[in-house]
XYZ file of C-alpha atoms in Angstrom:
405
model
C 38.589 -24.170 36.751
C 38.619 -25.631 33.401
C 40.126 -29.073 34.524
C 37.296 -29.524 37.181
C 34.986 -31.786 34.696
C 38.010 -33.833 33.851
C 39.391 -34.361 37.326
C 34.715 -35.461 38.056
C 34.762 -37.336 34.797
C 38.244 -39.645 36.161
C 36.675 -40.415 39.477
C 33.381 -41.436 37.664
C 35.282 -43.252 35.368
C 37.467 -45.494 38.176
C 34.169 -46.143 39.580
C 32.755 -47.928 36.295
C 32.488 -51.022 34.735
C 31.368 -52.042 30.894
C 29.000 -54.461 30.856
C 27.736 -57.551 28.544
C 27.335 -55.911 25.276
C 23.233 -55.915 23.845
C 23.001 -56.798 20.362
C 20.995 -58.305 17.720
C 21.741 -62.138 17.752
C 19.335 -62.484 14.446
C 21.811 -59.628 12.838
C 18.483 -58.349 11.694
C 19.869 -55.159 13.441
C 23.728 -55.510 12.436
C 24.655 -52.010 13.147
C 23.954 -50.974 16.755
C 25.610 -52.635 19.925
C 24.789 -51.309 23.280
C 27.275 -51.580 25.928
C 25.444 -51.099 29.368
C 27.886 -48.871 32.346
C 27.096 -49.558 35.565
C 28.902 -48.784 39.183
C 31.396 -50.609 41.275
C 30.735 -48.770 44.438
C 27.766 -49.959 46.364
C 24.563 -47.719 46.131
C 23.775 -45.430 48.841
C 20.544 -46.596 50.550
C 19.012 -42.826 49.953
C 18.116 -42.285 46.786
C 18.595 -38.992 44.389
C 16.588 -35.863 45.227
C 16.082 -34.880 41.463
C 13.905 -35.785 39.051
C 13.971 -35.538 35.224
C 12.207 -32.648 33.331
C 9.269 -35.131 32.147
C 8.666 -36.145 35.729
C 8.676 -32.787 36.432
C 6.179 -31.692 33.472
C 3.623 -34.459 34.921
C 3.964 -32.710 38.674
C 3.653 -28.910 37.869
C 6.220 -27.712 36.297
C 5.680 -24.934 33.196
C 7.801 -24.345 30.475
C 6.407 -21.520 28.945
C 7.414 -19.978 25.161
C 9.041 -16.137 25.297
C 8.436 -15.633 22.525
C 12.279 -15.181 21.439
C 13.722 -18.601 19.404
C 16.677 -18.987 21.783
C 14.927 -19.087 24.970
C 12.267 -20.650 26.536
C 10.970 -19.829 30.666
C 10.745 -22.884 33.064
C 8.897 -22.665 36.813
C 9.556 -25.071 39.096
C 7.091 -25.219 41.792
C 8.213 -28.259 43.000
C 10.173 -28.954 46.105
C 13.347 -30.901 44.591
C 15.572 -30.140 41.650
C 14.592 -31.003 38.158
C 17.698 -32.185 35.240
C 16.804 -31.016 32.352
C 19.206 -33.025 29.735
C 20.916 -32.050 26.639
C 18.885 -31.439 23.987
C 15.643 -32.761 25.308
C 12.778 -31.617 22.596
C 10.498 -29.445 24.155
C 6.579 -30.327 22.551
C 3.880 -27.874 22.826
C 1.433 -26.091 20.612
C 4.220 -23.739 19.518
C 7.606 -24.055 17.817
C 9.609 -27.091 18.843
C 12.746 -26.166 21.020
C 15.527 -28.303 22.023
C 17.370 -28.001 24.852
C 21.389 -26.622 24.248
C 23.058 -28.103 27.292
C 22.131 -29.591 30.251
C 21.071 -28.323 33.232
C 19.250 -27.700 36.917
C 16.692 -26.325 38.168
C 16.527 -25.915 42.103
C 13.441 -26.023 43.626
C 10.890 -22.687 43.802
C 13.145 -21.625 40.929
C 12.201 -19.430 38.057
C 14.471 -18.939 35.190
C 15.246 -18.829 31.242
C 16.984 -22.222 29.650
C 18.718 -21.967 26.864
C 17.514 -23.441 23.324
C 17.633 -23.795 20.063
C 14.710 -23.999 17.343
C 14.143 -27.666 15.195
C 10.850 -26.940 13.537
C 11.893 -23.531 11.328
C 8.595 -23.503 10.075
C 6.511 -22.936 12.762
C 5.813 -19.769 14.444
C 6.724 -18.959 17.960
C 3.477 -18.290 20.073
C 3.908 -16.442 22.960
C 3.299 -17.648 26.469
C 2.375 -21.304 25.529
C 3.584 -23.735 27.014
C 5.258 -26.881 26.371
C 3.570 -30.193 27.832
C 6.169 -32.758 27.032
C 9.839 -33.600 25.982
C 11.286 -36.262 23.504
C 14.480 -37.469 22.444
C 16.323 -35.966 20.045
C 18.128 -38.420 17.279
C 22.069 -37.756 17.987
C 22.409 -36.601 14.258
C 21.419 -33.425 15.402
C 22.901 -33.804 19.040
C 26.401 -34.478 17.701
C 25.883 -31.765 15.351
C 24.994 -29.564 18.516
C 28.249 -30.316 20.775
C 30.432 -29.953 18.262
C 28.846 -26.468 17.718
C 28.594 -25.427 21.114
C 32.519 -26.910 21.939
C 34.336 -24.996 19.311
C 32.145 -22.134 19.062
C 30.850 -21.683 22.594
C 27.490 -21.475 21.068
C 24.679 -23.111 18.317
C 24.291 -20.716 15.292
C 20.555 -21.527 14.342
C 20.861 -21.039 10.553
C 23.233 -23.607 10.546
C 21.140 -25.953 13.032
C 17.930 -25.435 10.126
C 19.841 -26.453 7.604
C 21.021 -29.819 9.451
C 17.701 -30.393 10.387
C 16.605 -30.092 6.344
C 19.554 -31.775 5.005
C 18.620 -35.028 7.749
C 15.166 -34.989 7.119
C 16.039 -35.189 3.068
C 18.297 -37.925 3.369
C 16.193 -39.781 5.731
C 13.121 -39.580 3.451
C 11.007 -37.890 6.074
C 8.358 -35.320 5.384
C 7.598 -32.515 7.781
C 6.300 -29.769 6.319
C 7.159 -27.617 9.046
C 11.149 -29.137 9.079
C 10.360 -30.555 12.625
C 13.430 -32.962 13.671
C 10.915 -35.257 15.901
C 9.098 -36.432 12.495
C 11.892 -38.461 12.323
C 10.305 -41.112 14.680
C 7.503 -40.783 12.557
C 9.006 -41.959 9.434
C 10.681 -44.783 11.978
C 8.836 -45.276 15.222
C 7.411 -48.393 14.575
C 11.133 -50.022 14.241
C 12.365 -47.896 16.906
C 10.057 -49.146 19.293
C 9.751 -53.005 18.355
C 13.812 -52.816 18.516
C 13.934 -51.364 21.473
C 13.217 -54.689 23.193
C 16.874 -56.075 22.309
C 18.544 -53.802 24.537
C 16.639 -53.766 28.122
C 17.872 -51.817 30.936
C 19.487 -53.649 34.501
C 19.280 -52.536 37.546
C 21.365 -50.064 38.938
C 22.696 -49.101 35.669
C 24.032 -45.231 34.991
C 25.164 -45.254 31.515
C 25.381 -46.336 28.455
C 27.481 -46.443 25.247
C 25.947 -47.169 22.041
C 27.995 -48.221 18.974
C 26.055 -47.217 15.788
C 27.412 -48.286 12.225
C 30.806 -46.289 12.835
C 29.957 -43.650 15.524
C 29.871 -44.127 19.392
C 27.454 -42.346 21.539
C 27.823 -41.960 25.432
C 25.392 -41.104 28.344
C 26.461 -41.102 31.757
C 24.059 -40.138 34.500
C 24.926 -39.445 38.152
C 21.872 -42.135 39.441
C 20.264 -44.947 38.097
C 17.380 -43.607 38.981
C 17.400 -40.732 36.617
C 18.959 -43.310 33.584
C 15.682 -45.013 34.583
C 13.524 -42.364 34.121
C 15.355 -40.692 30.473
C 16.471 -44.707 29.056
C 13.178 -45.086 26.873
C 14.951 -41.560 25.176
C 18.310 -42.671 25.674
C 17.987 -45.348 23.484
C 15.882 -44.000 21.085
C 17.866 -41.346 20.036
C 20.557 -43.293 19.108
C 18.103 -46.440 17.569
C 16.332 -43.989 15.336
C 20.117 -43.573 13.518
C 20.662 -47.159 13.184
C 17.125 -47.649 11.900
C 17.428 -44.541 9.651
C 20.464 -45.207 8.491
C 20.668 -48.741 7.577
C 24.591 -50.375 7.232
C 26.384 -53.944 7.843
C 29.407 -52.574 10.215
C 29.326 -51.791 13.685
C 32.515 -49.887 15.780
C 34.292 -53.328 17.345
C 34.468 -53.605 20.920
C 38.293 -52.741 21.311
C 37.592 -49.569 20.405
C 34.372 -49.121 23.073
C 36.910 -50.247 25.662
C 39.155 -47.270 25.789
C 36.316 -44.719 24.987
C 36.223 -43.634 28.588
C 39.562 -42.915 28.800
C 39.758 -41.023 25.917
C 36.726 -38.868 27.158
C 38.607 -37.980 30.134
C 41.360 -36.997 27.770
C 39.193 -34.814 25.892
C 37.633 -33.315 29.003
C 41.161 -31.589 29.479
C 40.296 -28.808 26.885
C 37.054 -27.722 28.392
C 35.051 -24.844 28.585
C 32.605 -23.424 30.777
C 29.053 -22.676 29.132
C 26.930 -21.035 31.702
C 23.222 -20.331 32.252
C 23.559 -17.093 34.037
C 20.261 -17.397 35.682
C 21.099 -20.856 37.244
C 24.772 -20.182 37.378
C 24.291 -21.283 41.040
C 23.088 -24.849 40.024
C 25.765 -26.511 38.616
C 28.083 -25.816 35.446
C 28.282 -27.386 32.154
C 31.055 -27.391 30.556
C 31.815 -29.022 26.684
C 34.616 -30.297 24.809
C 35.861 -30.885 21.644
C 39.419 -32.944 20.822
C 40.544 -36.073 19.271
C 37.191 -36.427 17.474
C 35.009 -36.585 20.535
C 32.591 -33.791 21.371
C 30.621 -33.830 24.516
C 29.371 -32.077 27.554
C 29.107 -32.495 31.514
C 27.143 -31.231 34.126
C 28.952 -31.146 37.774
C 27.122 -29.936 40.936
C 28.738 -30.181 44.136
C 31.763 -31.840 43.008
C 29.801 -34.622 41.420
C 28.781 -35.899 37.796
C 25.287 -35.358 37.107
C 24.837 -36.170 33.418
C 27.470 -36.330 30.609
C 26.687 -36.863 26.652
C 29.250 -37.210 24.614
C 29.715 -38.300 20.898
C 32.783 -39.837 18.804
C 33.224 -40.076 15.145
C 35.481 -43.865 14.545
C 35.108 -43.409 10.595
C 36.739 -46.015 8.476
C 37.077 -48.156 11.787
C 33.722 -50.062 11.487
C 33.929 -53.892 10.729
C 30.921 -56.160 9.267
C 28.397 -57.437 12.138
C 28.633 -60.923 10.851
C 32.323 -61.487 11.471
C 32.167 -59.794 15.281
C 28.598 -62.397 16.232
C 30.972 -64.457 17.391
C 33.261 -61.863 19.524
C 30.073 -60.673 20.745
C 28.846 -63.711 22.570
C 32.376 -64.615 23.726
C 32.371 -61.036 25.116
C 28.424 -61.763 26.586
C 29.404 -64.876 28.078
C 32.542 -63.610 30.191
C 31.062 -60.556 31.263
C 28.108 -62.199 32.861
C 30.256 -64.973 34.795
C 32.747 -62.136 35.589
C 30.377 -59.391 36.867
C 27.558 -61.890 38.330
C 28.360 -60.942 41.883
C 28.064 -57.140 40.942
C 24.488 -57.915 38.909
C 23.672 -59.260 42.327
C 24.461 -57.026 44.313
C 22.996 -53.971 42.596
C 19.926 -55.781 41.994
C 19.569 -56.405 46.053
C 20.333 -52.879 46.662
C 18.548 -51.229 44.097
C 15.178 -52.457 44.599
C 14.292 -51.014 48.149
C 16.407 -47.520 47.121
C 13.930 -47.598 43.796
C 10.823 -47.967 45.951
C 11.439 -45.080 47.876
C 12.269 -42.847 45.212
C 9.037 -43.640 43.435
C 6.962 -43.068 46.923
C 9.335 -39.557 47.092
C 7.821 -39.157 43.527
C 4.430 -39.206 44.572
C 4.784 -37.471 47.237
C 6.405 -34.270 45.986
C 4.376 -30.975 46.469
C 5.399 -27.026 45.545
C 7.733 -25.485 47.207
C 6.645 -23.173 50.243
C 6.367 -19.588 49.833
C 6.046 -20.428 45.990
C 2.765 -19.851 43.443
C 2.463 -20.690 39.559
C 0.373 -17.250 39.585
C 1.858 -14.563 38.081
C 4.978 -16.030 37.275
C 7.933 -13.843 35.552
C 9.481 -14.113 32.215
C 13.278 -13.733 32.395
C 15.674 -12.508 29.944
C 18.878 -14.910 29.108
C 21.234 -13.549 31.746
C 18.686 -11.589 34.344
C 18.371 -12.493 37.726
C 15.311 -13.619 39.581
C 15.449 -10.367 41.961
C 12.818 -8.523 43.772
C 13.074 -4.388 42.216
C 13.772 -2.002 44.675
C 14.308 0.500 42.486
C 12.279 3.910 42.995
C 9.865 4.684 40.593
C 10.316 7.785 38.501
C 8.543 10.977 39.422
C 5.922 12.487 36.874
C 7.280 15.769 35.059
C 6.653 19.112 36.308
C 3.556 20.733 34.662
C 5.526 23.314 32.823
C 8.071 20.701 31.189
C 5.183 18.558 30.381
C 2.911 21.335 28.308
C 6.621 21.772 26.572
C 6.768 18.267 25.337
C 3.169 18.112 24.786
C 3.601 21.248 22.576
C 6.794 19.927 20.797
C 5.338 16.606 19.381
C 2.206 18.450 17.737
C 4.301 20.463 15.522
């Protein structure tokens, strides 16, 4: 049903708490405020079995070009699940792809994702494959959902000329229009900025407030936030950076964000990946100027994005510094037993997912060799088919005789 990600979304939400807002003390950086989500609950002592799609690139997995722009093939050999997020950028000596919506990938599992192209000028080359993933700035991501909410799917002219019309007013050269040259122009920034907002443990989620737009990510485990946060934040530093301003979205309206997600959640729709419809569904949204998406699996939230346009509602930097460290202040005193706590239970649950890491080997009964390229919307079935019979001699001179004329 289409109320199933809002009914996941309000029991994720009750379970939730904002933390301390990250900022910028120096206001060298006076339009981007991070505020950090973390859980109420306590942590089960077993941690996740699923690992992101770059953990899974470094262990075996192959994401492999089709050839056709909207689709790229994935193989997991791997004995656990891989999430591959929301317009990830898939890297590889072919044309850049990035992800459409988010998704898994059970283990011993062949299949086709869905994409979209973000480097027109390059070529598709067949069968290569794709070694890494990067963020994607949320420019483009925001662009994306809003696409994919209304329309129930990304038309890729229109994604092209996003990418060209960013990369123009950004200042950033690419002669092949890839969207990643972005942190070329601005890596250096992004990553010495980076250091301002550092993750904690046990933390899920995040909401970044950039000039006068708020971005949300929501994981199901900290472990996973762990693994995609480097990405996480730059995607949404590379807009600050990029787009330089003095106002930042006050806290006030950060505060009720969640709730109006949930709201918004309400007038979902399903987008499926036919040849993992059995791993989860995403479904997006689009209402009171939020656009987003969610992935469930077994009744539970596995990864939400989720962006929300607060024009004409940012206020300048320097008059919230003060608000800011109030804020700090009173949500370290208040939450300091939480902290704690997660910290304590965290740590051993983190230790064994990394030793699960290393110990992860292909699935039984499964081989990279000779792996299958699926259409968008085959299944991964054996063919039982028959095969068809030769034709008769006399039918075959016939044809023979009736293409030489």
């Amino acid at each position: 049903m289409a109320t199933s990600l809002a009914e996941t979304l309000q029991r994720t939400v009750d379970g939730l708490v904002i933390g301390p807002p990250l900022y910028d003390p120096t206001a060298n950086l006076p339009n981007m405020v991070v505020y950090p989500l973390f859980p109420t609950a306590p942590l089960s002592t077993e941690p996740p079995h699923v690992i992101t799609l770059a953990q899974g690139l470094r262990r075996g997995v192959r994401l492999s070009d089709t050839g056709v722009v909207s689709q790229v093939h994935v193989d997991n050999p791997l004995s656990t699940t891989i999430l591959v997020g929301e317009s990830e950028i898939l890297v590889g000596p072919t044309q850049l792809r990035s992800v459409q919506f988010s998704c898994l990938v059970p283990p011993g599992r062949r299949a086709s994702l869905p994409v979209n192209c973000v480097e027109a000028g390059q070529p598709t080359v067949y069968k290569a494959e794709f070694t890494d993933s990067v963020a994607c700035p949320w420019y483009l991501r925001a662009f994306k959902l809003e696409q994919l909410a209304r329309h129930g799917e990304n038309h890729q002219h229109r994604i092209w000329d996003r990418i060209k019309e960013y990369l123009q007013h950004t200042g950033t050269v690419s002669s092949t229009q890839d969207i990643s040259a972005i942190y070329d122009q601005f890596g250096d920034d992004v990553d010495s900025l980076s250091q301002i907002f550092p993750l904690r443990a046990g933390q899920v989620g995040c909401i970044c407030a950039v000039a006068q737009d708020l971005f949300v990510e929501i994981f199901g485990e900290p472990e996973v936030l762990e693994d995609r946060y480097e990405n996480v934040l730059r995607s949404a530093l590379v807009e600050a950076v990029a787009h330089p301003a003095r106002e930042v979205i006050p806290g006030a309206s950060v505060r009720t964000l969640l709730s109006e997600l949930v709201e918004a959640c309400h007038s979902s729709k399903v987008v499926q990946n036919r040849s993992l419809r059995d791993a989860g569904r995403t479904q997006v949204f689009a209402a009171g100027g939020i656009a987003g998406s969610g992935l469930v699996a077994e009744g539970a939230l596995v990864h939400l994005t989720a962006h929300k346009r607060c024009w004409g509602f940012g206020r300048p930097f320097s008059e919230q510094l003060g608000e800011l460290e109030t804020d700090r202040r009173l949500r370290e005193g208040e939450l300091e037993d939480l902290f704690d706590r997660l910290e304590h239970d965290y740590a051993p649950r983190r230790k064994r997912y990394r030793s699960y890491l290393k110990g992860l080997q292909p699935a039984a009964s499964r081989t990279l060799e000779g792996a299958a390229y699926f259409e968008d919307g085959e299944d991964e079935t054996v063919d039982t088919a028959p095969r068809p019979l030769p034709l008769n001699p006399t039918l075959h001179r016939f044809f023979l005789e009736l293409f030489r004329r």
